[in-house]
mmCIF file of N, CA and C in Angstrom:
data_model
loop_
_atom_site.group_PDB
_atom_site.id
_atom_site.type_symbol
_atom_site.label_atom_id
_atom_site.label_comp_id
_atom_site.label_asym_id
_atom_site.label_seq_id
_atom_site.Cartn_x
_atom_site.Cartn_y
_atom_site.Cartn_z
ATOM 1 N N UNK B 1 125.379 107.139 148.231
ATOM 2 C CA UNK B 1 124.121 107.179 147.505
ATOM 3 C C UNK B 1 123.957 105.870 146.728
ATOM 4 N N UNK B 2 122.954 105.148 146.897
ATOM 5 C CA UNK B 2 122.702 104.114 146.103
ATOM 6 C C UNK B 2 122.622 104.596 144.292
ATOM 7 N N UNK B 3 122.909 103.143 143.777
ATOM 8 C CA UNK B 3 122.877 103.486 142.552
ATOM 9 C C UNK B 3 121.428 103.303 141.930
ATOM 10 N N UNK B 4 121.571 104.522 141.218
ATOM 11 C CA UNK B 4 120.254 104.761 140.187
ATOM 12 C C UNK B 4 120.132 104.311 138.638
ATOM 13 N N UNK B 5 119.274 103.889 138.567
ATOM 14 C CA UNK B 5 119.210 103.334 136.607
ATOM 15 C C UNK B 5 119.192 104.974 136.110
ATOM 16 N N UNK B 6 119.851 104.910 135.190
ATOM 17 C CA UNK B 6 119.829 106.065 134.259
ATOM 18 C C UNK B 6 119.378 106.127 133.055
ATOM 19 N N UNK B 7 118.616 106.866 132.233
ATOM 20 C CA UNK B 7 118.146 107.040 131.348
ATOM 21 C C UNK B 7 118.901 106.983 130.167
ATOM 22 N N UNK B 8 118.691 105.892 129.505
ATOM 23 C CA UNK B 8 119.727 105.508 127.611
ATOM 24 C C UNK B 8 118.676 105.666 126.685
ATOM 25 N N UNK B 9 118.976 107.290 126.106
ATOM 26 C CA UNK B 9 118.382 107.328 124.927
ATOM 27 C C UNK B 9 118.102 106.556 124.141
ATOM 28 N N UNK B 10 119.177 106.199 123.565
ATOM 29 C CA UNK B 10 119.255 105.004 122.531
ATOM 30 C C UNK B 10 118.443 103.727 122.587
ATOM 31 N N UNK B 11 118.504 103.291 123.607
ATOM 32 C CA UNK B 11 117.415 102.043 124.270
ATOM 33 C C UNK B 11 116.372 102.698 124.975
ATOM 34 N N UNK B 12 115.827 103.621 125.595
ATOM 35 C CA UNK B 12 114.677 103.432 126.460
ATOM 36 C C UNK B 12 113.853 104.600 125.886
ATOM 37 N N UNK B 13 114.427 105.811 124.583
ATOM 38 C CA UNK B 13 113.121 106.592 123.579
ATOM 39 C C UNK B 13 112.298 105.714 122.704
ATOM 40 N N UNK B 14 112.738 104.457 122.663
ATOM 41 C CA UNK B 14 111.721 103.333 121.668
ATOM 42 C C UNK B 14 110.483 103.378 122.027
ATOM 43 N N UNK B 15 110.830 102.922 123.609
ATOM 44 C CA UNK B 15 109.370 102.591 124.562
ATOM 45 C C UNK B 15 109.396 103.381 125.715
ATOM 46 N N UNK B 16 109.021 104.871 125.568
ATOM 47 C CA UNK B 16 109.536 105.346 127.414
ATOM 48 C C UNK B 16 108.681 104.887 128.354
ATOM 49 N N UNK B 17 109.374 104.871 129.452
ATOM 50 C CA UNK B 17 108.772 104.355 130.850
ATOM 51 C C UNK B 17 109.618 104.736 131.797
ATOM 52 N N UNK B 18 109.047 105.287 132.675
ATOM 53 C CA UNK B 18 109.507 106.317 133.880
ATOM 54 C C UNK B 18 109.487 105.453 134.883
ATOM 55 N N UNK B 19 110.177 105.707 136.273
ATOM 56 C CA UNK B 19 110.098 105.036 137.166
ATOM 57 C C UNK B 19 110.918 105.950 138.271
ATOM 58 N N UNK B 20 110.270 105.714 139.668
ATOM 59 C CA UNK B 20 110.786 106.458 140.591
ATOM 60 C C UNK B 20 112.401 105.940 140.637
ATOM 61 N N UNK B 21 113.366 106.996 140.932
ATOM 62 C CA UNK B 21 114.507 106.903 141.046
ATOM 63 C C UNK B 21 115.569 106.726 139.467
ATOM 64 N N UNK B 22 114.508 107.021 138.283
ATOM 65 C CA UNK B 22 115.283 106.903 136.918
ATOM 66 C C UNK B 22 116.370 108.388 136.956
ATOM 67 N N UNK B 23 117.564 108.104 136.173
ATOM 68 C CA UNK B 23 118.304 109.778 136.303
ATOM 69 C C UNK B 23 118.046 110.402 134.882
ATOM 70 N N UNK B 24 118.306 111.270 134.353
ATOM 71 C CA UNK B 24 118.210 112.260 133.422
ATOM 72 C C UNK B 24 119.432 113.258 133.182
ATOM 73 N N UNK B 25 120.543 113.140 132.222
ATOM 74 C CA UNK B 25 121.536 113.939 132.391
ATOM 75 C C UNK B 25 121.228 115.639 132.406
ATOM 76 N N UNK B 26 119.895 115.706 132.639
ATOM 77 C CA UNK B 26 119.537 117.106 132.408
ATOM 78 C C UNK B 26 117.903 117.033 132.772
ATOM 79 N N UNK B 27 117.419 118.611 133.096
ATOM 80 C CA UNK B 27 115.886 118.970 132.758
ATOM 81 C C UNK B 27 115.287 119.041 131.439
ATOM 82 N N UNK B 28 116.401 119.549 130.742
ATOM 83 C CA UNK B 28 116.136 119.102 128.854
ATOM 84 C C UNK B 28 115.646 117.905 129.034
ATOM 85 N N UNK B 29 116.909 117.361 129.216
ATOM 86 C CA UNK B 29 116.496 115.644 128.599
ATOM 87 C C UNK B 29 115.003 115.123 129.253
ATOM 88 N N UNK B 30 114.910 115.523 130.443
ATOM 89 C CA UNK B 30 113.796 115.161 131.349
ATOM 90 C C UNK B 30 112.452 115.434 130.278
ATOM 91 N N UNK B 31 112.672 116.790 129.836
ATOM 92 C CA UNK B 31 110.774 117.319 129.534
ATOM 93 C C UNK B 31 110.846 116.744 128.149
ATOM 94 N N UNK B 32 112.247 116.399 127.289
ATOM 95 C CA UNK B 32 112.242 115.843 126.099
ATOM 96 C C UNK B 32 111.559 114.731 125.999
ATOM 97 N N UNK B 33 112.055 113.877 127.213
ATOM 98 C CA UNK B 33 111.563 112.414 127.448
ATOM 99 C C UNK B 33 109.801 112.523 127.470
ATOM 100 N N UNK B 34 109.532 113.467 128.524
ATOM 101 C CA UNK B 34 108.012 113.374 128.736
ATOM 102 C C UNK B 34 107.846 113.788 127.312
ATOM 103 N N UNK B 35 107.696 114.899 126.639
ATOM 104 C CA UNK B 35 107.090 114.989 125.338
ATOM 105 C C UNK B 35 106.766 114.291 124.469
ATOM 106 N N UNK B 36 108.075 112.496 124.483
ATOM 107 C CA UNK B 36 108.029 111.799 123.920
ATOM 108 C C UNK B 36 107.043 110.616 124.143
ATOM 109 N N UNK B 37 107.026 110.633 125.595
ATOM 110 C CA UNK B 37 106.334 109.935 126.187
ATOM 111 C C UNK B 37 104.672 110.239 125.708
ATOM 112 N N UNK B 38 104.136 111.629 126.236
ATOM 113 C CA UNK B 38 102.931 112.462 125.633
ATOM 114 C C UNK B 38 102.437 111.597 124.403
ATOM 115 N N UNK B 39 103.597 111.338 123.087
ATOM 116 C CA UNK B 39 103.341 111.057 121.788
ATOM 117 C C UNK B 39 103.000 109.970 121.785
ATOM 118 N N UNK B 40 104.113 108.900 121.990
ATOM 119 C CA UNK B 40 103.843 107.475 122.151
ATOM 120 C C UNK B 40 102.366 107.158 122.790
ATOM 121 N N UNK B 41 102.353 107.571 123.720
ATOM 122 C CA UNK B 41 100.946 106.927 124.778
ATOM 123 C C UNK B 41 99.736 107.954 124.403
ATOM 124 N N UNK B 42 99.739 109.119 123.314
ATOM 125 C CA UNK B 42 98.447 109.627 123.377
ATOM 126 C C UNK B 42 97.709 110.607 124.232
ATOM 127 N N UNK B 43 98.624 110.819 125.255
ATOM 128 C CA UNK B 43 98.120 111.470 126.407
ATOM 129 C C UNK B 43 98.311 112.964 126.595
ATOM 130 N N UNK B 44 97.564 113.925 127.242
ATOM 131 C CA UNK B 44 97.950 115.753 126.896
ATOM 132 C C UNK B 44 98.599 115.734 128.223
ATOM 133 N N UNK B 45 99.953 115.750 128.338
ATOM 134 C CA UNK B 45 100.638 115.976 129.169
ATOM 135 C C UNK B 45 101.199 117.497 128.705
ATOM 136 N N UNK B 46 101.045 118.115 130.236
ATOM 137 C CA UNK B 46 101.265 119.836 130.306
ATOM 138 C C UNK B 46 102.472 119.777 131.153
ATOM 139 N N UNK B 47 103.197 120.946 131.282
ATOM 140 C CA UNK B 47 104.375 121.287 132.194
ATOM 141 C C UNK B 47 103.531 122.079 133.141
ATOM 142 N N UNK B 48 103.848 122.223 134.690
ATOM 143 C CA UNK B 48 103.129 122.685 135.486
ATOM 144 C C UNK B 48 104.548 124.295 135.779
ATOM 145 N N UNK B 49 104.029 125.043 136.469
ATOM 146 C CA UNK B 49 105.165 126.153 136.686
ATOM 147 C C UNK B 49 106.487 124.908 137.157
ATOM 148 N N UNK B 50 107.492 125.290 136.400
ATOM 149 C CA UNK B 50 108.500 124.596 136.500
ATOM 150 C C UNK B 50 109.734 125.924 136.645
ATOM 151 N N UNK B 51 110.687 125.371 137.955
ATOM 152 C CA UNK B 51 112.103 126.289 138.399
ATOM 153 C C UNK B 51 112.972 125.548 138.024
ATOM 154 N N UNK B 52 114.158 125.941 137.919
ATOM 155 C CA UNK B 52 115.597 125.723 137.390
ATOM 156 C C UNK B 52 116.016 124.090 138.255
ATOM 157 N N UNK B 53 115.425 124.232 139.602
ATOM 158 C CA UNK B 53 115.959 122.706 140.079
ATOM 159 C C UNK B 53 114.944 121.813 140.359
ATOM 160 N N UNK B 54 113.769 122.144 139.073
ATOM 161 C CA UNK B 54 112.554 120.966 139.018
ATOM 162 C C UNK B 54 111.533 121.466 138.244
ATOM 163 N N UNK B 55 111.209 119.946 137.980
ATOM 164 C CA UNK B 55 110.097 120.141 137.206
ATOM 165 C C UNK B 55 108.666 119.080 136.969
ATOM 166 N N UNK B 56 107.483 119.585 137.104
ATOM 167 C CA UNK B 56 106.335 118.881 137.018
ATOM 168 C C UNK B 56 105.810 118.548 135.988
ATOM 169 N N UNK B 57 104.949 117.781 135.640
ATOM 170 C CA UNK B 57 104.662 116.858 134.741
ATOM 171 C C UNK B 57 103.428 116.699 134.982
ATOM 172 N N UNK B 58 101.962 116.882 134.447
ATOM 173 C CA UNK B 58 100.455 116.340 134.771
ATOM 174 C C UNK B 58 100.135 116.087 134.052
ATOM 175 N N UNK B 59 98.863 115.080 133.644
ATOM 176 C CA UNK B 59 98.202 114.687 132.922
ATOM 177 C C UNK B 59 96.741 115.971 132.669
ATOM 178 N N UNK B 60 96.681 115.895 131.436
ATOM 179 C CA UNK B 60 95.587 117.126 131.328
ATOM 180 C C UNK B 60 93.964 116.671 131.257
ATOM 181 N N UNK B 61 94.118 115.111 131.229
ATOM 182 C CA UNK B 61 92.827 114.537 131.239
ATOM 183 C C UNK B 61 92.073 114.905 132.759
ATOM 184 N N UNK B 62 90.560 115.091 131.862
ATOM 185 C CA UNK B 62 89.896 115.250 133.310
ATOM 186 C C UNK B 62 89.414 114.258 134.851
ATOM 187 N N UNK B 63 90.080 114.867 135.771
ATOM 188 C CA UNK B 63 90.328 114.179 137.034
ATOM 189 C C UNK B 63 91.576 112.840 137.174
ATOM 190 N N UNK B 64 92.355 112.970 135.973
ATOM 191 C CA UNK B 64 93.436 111.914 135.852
ATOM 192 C C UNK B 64 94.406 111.977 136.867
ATOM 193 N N UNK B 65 95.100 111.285 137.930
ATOM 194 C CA UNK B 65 95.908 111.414 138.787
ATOM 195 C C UNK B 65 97.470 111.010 138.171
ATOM 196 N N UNK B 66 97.731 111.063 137.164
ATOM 197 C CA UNK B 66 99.244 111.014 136.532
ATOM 198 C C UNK B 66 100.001 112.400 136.870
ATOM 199 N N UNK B 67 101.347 111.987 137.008
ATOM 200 C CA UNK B 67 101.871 112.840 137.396
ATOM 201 C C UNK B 67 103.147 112.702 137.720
ATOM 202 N N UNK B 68 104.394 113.491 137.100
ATOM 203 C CA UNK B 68 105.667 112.904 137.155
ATOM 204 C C UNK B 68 106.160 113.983 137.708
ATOM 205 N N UNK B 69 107.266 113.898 139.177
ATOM 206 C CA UNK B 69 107.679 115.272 139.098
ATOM 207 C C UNK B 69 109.462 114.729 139.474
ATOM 208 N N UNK B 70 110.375 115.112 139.459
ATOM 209 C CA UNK B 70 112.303 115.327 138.876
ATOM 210 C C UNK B 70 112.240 116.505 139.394
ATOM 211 N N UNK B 71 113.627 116.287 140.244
ATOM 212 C CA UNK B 71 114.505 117.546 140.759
ATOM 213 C C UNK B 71 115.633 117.097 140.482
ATOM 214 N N UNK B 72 116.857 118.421 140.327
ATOM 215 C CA UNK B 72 117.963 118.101 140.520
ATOM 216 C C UNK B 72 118.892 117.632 141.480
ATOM 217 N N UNK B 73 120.065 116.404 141.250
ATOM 218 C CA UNK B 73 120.543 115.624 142.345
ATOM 219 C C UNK B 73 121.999 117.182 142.616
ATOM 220 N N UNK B 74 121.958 117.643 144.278
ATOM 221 C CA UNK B 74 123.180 118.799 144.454
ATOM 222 C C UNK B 74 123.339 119.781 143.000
ATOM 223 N N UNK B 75 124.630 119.795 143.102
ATOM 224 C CA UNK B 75 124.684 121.065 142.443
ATOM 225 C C UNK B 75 125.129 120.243 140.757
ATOM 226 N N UNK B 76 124.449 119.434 140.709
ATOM 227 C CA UNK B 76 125.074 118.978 139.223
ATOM 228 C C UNK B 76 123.771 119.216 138.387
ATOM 229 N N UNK B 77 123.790 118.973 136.744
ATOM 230 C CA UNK B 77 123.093 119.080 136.030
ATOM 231 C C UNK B 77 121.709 118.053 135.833
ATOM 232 N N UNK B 78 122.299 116.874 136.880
ATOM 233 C CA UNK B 78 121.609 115.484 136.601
ATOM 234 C C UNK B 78 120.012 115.670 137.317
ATOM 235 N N UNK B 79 119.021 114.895 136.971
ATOM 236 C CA UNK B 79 117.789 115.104 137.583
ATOM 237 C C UNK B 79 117.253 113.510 137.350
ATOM 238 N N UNK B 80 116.546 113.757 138.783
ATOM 239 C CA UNK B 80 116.091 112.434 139.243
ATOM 240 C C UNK B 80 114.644 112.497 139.362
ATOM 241 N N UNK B 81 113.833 111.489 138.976
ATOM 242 C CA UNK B 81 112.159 111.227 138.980
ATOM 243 C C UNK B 81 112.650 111.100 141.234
ATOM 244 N N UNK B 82 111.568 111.881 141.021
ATOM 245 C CA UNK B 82 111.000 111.445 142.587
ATOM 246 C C UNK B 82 109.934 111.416 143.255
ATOM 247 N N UNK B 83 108.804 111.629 142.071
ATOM 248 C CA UNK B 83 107.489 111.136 142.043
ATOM 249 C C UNK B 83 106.890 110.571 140.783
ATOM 250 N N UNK B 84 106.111 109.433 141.375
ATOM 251 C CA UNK B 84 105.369 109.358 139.271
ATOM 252 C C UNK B 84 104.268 108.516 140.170
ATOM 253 N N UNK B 85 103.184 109.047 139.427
ATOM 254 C CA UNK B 85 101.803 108.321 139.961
ATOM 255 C C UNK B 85 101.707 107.486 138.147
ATOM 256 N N UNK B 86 101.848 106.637 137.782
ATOM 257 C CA UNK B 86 101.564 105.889 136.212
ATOM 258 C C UNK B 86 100.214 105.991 135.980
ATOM 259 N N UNK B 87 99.011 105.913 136.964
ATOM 260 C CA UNK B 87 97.537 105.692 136.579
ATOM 261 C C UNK B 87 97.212 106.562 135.296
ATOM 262 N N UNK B 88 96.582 106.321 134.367
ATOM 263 C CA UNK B 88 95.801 107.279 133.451
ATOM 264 C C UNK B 88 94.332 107.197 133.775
ATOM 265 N N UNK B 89 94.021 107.700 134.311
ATOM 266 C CA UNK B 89 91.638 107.563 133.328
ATOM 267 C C UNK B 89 91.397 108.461 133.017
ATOM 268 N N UNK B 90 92.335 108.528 131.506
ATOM 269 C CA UNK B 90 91.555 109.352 130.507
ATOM 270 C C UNK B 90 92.189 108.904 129.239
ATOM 271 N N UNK B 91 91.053 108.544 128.100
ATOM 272 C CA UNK B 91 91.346 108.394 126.994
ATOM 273 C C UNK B 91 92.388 109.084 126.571
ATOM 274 N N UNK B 92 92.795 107.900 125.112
ATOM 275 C CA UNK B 92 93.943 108.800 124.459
ATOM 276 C C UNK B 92 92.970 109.918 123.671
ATOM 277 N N UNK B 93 94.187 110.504 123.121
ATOM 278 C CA UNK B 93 93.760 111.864 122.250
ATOM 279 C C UNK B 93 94.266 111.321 120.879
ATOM 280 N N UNK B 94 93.937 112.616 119.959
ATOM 281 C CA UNK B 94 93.948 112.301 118.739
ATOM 282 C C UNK B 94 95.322 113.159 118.494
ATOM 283 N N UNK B 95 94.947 114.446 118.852
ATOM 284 C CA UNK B 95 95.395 115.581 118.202
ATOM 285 C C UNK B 95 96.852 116.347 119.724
ATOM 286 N N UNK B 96 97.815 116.193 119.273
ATOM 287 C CA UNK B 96 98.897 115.895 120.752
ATOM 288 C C UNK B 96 99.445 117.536 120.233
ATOM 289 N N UNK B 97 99.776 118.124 121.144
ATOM 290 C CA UNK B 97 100.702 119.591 121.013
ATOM 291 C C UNK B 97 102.001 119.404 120.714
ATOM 292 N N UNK B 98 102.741 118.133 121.531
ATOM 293 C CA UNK B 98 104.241 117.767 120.866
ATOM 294 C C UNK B 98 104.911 117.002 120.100
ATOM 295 N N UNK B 99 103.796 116.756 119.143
ATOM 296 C CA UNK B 99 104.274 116.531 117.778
ATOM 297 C C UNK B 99 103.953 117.307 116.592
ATOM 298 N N UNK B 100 105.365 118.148 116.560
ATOM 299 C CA UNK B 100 105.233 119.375 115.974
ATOM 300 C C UNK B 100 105.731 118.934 114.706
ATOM 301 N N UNK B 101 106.281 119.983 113.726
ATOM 302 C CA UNK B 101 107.025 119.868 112.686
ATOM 303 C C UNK B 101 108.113 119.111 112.903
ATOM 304 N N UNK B 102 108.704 120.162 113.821
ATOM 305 C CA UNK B 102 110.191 119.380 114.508
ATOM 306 C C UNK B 102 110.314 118.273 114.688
ATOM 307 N N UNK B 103 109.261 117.752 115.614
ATOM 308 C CA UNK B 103 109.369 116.439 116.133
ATOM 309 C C UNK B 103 109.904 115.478 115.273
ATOM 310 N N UNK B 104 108.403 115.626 114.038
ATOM 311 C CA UNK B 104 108.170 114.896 112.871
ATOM 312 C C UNK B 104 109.523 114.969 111.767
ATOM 313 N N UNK B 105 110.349 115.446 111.556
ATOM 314 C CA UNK B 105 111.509 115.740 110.785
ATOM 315 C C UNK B 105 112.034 114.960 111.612
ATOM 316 N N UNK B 106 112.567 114.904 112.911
ATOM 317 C CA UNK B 106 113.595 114.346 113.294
ATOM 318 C C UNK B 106 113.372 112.888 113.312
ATOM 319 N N UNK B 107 111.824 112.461 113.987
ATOM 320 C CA UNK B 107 111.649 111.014 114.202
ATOM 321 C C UNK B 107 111.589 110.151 112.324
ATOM 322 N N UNK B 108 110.838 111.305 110.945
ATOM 323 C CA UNK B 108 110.961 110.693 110.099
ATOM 324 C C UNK B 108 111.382 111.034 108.796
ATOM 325 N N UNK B 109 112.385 112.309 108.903
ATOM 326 C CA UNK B 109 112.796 112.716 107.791
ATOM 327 C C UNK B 109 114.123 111.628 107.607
ATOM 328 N N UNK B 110 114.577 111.377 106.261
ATOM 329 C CA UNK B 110 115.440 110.650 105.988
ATOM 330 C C UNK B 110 116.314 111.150 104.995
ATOM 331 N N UNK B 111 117.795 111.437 104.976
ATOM 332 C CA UNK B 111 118.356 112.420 104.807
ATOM 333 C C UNK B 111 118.555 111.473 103.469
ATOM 334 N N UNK B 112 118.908 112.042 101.920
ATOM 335 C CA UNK B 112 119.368 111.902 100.970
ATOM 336 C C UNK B 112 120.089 111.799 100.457
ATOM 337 N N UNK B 113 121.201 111.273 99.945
ATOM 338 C CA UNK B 113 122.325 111.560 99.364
ATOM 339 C C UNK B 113 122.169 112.674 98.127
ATOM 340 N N UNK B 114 123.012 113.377 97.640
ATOM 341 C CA UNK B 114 122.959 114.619 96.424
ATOM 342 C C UNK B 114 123.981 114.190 95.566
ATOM 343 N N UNK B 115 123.720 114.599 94.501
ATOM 344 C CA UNK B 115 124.821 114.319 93.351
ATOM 345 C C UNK B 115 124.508 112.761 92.666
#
């Protein structure tokens, strides 16, 4: 199997960008990434019916052809992009579903020292 770029949190949640053949140590990590992605770029990205060895990705803008879809590589946990259309035509949004409370604590709460 040729080698695949793999997905580094640490370096590539700054600025995500998908690309056919990126890996994902997981479907977590996969829909985490898109969610993040959703935020950064503005866009209403939905999960489409998604099974245990894949998962879809659409853009919710009207008539937008974006679209990311990852399956799992054999019987391991890892998941690989094996479609992504990048086009958007549809404005950003204002108001995004996955930036929740949660989100927002983790990307900007800043923990305190006590005492």
């Amino acid at each position: 199997m040729p080698h695949l770029p793999e997905f580094r949190p640490d370096v590539d949640m700054v600025k995500v960008k998908f690309q056919k053949g990126l890996v994902f140590q997981s479907g977590s990590q996969f829909k985490d990434v898109v969610r993040e992605y959703a935020i950064q770029n503005g866009k209403d990205i939905f999960f489409k019916k998604n099974e245990p060895t894949r998962v879809r990705a659409k853009c919710g803008g009207v008539n937008c052809p974006w679209e990311l879809y990852a399956s799992k590589i054999d019987d391991t946990p890892t998941f690989v992009v094996k479609t992504f259309n990048e086009t958007h035509q549809c404005p950003r949004i204002n108001s995004n579903r996955f930036a929740t409370g949660k989100w927002l604590v983790g990307h900007f709460f800043i923990p305190t020292k006590s005492g």
